CSV table of C-alpha atoms and ligand atoms in Angstrom, one decimal:
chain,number,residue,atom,x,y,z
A,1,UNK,CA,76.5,83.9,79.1
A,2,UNK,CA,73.5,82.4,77.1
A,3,UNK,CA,71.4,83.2,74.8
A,4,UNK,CA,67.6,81.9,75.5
A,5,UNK,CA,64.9,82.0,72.9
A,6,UNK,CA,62.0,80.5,73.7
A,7,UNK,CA,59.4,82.0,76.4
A,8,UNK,CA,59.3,79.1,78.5
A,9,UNK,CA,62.8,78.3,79.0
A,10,UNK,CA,63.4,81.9,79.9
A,11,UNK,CA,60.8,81.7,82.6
A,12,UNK,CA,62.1,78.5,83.9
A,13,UNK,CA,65.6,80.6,84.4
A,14,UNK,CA,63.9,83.5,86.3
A,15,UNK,CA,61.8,80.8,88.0
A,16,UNK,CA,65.0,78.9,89.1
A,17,UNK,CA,66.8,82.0,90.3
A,18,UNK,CA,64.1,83.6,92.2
A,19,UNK,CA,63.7,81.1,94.5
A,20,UNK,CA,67.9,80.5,95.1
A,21,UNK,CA,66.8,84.1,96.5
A,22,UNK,CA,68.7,85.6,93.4
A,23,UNK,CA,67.5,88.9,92.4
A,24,UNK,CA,66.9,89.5,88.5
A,25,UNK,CA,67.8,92.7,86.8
A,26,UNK,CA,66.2,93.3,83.2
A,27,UNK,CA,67.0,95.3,80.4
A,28,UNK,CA,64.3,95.8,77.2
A,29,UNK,CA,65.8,96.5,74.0
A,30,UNK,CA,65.4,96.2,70.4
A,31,UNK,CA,69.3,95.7,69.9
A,32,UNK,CA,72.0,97.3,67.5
A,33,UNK,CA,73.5,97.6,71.3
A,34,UNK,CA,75.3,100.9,71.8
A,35,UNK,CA,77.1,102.7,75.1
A,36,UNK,CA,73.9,103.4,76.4
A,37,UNK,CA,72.1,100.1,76.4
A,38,UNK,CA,74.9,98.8,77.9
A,39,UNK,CA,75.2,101.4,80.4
A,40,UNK,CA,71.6,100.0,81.9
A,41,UNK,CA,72.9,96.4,81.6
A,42,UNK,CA,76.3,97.6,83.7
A,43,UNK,CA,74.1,98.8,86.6
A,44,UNK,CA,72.0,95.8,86.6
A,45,UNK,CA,75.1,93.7,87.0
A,46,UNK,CA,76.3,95.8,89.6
A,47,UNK,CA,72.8,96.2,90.9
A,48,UNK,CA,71.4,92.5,90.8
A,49,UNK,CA,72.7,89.0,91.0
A,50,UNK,CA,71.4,87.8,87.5
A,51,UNK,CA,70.7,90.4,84.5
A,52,UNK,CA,68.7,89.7,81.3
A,53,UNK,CA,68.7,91.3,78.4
A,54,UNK,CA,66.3,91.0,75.8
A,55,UNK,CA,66.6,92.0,72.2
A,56,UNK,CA,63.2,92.0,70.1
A,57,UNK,CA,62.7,94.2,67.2
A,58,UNK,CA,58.9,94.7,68.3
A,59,UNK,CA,56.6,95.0,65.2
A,60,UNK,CA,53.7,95.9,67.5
A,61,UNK,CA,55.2,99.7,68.0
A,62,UNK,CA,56.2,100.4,64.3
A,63,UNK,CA,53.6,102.4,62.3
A,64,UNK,CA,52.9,101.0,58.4
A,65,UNK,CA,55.4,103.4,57.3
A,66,UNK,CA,58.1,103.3,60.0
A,67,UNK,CA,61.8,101.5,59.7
A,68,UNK,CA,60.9,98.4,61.3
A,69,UNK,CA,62.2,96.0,58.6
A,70,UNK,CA,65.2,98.4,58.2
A,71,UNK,CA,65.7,98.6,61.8
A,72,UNK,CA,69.7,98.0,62.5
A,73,UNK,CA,70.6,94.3,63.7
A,74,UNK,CA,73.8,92.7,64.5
A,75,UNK,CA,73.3,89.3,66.3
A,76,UNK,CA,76.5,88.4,67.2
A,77,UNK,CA,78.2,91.8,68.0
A,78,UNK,CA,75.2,92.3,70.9
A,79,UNK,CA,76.2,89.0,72.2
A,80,UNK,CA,80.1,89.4,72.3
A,81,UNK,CA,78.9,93.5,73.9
A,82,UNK,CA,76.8,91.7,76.5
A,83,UNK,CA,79.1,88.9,77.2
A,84,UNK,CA,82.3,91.5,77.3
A,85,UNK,CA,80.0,93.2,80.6
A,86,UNK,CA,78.9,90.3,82.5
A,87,UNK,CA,74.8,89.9,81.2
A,88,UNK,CA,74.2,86.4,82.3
A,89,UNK,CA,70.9,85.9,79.9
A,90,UNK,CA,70.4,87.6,76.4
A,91,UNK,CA,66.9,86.7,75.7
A,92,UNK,CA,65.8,87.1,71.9
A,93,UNK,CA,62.2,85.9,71.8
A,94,UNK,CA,61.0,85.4,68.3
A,95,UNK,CA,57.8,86.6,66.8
A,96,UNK,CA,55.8,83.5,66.4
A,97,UNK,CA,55.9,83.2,70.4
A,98,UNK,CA,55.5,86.9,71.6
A,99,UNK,CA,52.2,87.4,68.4
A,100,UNK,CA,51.4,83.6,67.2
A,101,UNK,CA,48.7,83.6,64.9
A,102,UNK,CA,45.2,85.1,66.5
A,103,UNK,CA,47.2,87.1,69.1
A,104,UNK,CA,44.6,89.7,70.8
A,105,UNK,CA,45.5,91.1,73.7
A,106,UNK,CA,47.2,94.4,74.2
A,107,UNK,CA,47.2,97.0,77.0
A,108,UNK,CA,46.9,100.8,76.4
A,109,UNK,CA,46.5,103.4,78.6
A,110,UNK,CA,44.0,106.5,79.1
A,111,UNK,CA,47.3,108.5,80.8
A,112,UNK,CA,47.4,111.6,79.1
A,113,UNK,CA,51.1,111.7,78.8
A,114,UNK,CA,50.9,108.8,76.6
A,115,UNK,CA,48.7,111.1,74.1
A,116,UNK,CA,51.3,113.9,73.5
A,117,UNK,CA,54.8,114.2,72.5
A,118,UNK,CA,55.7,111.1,70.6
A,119,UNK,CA,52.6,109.4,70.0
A,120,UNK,CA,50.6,112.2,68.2
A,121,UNK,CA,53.2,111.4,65.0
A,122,UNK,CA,53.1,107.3,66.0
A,123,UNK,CA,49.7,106.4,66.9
A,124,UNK,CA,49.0,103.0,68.3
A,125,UNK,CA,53.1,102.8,69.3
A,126,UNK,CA,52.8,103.1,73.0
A,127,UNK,CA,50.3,100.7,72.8
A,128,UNK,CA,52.7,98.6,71.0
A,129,UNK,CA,55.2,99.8,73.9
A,130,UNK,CA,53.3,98.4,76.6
A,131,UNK,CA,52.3,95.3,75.6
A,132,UNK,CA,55.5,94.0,74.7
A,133,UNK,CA,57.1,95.1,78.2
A,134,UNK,CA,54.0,94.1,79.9
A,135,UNK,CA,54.9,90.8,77.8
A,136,UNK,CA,58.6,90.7,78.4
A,137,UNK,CA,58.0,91.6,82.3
A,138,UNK,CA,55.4,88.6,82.9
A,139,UNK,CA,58.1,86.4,81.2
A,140,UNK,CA,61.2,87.3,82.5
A,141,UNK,CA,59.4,88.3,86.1
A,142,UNK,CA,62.3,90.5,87.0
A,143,UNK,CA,63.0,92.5,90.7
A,144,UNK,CA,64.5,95.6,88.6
A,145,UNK,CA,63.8,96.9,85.4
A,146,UNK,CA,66.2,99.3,83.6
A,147,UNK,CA,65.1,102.5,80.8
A,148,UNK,CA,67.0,104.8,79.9
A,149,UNK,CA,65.7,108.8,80.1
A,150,UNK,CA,66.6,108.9,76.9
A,151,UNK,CA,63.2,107.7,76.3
A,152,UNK,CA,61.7,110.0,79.0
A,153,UNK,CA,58.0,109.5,77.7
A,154,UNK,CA,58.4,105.6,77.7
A,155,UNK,CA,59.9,105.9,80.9
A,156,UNK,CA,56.7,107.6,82.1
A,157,UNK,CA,54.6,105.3,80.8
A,158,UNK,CA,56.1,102.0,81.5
A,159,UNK,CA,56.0,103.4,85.3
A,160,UNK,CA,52.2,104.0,85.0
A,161,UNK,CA,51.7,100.4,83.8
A,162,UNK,CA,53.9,98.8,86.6
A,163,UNK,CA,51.8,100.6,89.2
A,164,UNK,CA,48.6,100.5,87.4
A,165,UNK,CA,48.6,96.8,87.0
A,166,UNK,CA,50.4,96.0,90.6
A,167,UNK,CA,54.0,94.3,89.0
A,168,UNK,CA,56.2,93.7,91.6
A,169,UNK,CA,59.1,95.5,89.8
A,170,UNK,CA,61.0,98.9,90.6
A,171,UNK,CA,61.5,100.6,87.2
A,172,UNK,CA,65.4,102.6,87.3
A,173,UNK,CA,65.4,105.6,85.0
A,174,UNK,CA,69.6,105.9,84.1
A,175,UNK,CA,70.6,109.0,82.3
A,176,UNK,CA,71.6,109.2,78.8
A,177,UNK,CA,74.6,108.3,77.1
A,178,UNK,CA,76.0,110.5,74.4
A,179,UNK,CA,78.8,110.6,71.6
A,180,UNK,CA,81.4,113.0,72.3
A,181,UNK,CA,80.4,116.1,70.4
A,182,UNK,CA,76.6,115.3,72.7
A,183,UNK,CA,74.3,113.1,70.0
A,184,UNK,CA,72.2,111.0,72.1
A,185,UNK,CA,73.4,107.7,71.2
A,186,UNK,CA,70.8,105.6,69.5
A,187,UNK,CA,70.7,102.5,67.3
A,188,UNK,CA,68.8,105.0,64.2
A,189,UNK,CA,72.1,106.8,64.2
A,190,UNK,CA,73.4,104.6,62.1
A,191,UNK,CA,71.2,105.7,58.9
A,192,UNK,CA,72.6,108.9,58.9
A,193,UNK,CA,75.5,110.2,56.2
A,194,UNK,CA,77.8,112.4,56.9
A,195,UNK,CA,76.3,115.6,56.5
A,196,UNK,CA,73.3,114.7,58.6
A,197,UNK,CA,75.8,113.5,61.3
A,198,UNK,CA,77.1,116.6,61.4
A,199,UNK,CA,73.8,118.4,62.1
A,200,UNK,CA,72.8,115.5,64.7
A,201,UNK,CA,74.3,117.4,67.6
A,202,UNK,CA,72.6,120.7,67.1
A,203,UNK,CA,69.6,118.8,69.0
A,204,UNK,CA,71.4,118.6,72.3
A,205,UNK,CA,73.6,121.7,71.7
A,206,UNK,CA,70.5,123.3,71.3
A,207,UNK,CA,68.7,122.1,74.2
A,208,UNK,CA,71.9,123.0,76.0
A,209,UNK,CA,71.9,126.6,75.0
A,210,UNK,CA,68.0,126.8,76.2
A,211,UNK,CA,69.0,124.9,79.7
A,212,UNK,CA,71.5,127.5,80.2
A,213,UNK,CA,69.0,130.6,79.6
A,214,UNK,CA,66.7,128.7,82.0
A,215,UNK,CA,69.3,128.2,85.0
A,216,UNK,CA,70.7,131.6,84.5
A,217,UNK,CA,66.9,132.8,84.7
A,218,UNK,CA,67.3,134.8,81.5
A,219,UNK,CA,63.9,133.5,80.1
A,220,UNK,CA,61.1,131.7,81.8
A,221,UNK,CA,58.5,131.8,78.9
A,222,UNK,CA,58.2,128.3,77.8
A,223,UNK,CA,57.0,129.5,74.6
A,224,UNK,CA,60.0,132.1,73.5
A,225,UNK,CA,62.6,129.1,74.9
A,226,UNK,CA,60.5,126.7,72.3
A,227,UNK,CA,60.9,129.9,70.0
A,228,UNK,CA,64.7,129.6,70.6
A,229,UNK,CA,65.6,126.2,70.2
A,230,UNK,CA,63.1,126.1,66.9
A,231,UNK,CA,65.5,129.0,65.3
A,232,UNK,CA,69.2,127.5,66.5
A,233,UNK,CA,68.1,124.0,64.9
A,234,UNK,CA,66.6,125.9,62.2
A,235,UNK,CA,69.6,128.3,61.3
A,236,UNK,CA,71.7,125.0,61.8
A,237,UNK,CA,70.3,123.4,59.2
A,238,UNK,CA,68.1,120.8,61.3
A,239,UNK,CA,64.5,121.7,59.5
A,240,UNK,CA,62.4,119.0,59.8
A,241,UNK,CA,61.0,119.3,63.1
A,242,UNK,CA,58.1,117.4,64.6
A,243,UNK,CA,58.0,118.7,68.0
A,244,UNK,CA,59.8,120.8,70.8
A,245,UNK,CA,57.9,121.1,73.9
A,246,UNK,CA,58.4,122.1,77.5
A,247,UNK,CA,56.6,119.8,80.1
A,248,UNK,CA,56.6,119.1,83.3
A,249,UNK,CA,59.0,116.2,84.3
A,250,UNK,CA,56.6,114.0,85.9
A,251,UNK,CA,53.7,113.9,84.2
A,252,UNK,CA,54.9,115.6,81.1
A,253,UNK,CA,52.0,118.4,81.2
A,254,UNK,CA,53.2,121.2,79.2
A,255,UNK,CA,54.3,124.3,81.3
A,256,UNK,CA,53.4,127.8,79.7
A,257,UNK,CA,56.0,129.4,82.5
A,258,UNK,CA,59.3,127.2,83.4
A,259,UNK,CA,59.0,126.9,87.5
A,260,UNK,CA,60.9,123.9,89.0
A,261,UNK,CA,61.8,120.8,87.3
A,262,UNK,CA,61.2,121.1,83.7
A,263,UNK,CA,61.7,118.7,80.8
A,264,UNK,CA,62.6,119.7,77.5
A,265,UNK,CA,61.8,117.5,74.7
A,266,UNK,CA,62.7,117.4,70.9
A,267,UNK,CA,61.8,115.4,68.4
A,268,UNK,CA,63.3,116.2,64.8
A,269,UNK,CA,63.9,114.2,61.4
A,270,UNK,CA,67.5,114.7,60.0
A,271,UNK,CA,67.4,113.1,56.9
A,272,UNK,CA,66.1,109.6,56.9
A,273,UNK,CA,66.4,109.3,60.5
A,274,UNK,CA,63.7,110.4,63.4
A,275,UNK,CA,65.8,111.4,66.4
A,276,UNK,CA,64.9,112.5,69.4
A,277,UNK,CA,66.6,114.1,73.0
A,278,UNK,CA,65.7,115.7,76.1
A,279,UNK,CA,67.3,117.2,79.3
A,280,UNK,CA,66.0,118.3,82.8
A,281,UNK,CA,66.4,121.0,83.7
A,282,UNK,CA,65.7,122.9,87.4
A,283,UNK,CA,65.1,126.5,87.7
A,284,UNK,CA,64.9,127.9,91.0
A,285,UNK,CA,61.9,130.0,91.6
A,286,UNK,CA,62.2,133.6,93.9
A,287,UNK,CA,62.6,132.1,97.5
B,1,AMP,P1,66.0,100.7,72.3
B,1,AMP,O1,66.8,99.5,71.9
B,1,AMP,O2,66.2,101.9,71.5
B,1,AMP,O3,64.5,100.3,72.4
B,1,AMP,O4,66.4,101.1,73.7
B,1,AMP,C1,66.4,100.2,74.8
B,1,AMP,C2,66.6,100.9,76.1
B,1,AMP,O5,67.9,101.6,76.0
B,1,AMP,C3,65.6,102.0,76.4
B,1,AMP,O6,65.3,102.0,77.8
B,1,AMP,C4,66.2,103.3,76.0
B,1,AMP,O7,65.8,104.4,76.6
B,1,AMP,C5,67.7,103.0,76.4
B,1,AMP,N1,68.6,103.9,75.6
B,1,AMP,C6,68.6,104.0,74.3
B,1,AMP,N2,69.6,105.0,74.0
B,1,AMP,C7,70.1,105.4,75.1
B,1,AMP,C8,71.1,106.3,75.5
B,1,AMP,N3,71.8,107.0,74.6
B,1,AMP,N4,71.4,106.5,76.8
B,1,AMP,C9,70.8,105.8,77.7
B,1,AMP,N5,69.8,104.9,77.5
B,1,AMP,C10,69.5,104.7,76.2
């Protein structure tokens, strides 16, 4: 395995491969690697004949106030985790070469799925989102490109972008990776003591619950399951909650009357640390 920092040298690699008829897998994240990054990079391996993973803390997506120079890092774990599973590159572009002085391009979106959900508390971080993987795709030029669901609403947006702007690149969405007693795993959970670990699982146990009342078709009103899952976090002692919402998978339009696919979404702080899970969830209308 190797480690490549600079933009060009990464591109020469792609470059190099692509035309040895070699395809690329790529894997986007901002590091701290965990069971579920590295459950994207193990399909790439098994998927495609190089992988790449990039790690880059992106500044461009934190808000003023957000974590980003306390964002966890741990160089050279990451590169004995990817190594230990068979990544061939780990790219770690530094900051000077991905926003050099008088950088001024960025891509947004007028989707209104990226207006919702997460970026009505974090303006301007999809934006951030989607430049650096529009970025990180034009360098690394990958066949496959790997998220994880646990970021459904990234997910959604990254697809828009790849078809919106014609990249030759098939996005997988894998499924999310959890602890044992079902905490999403995720690189913030690392700023959370003991006492907020504890409540960290009342997110999923409590989307759970509501997926269960769905499939059994004991409620269909969007807005009592939203009702539900507010008082079992609540009564759990999970109380600072910035949104729970219902949507439809796809587009993430939010459903009033759960038909079909749905999508349930939570976002919640516990303690210092913004977390945030979702599920899918199919209830099957009268034939
Ligand atoms: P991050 O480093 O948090 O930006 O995440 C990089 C990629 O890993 C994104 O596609 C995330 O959706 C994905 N990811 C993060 N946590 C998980 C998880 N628990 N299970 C599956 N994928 C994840």
């Amino acid at each position: 395995m190797k480690r490549i920092v600079d933009p060009e040298q990464m591109r020469r690699f792609s470059r190099r491969n692509r035309s040895e008829d070699r395809s690329i897998g790529f894997v986007p994240t901002m590091g701290y690697l965990h069971q579920g990054h590295l459950s994207l990079a193990e399909s790439s391996v098994s998927e495609c004949d190089r992988t790449v993973l990039s790690i880059y803390v992106n500044p461009t997506q934190f808000g003023p106030d957000e974590d980003l120079d306390k964002y966890p890092r741990n160089m050279e774990r990451d590169l004995d985790l990817a190594k230990s599973i068979g990544v061939d590159i780990v790219f770690t572009p530094e900051t000077d070469k991905m926003y050099p002085a008088g950088y001024r391009t960025y891509v947004d979106t007028e989707a209104k799925f990226a207006k919702g959900l997460c970026a009505r508390k974090r303006p301007g971080h999809f934006r951030g989102v989607m430049t650096v993987v529009t970025k990180l795709l034009n360098i690394v030029e990958p066949d496959m490109v790997y998220f994880g669901q646990k970021d459904l609403q990234q997910c959604i947006v990254i697809g828009s972008v790849i078809e919106d702007l014609n990249l030759p690149i098939e996005l997988k969405m894998l499924p999310i990776v959890r602890e044992p007693d079902g905490l999403a795993m995720s690189s913030r959970n690392k700023y959370l003591n003991n006492d907020e670990r504890s409540k960290a699982p009342y997110l999923y146990r409590s989307l759970l619950s509501a997926s269960r009342l769905i499939e059994r078709d004991q409620e269909k009103d969007a807005g009592k399951i939203k009702e539900f899952i507010r008082k079992k976090l609540l009564d759990n002692g999970v109380d600072k909650i910035d949104y729970i919402e219902i949507v439809h998978p796809e587009d993430l339009e939010p459903m009033e009357e759960v038909c079909g696919e749905c999508a349930i979404l939570i976002a919640a702080f516990i303690g210092p640390a913004r977390l945030i899970d979702n599920i899918i969830v199919s209830r099957q209308g009268p034939e």
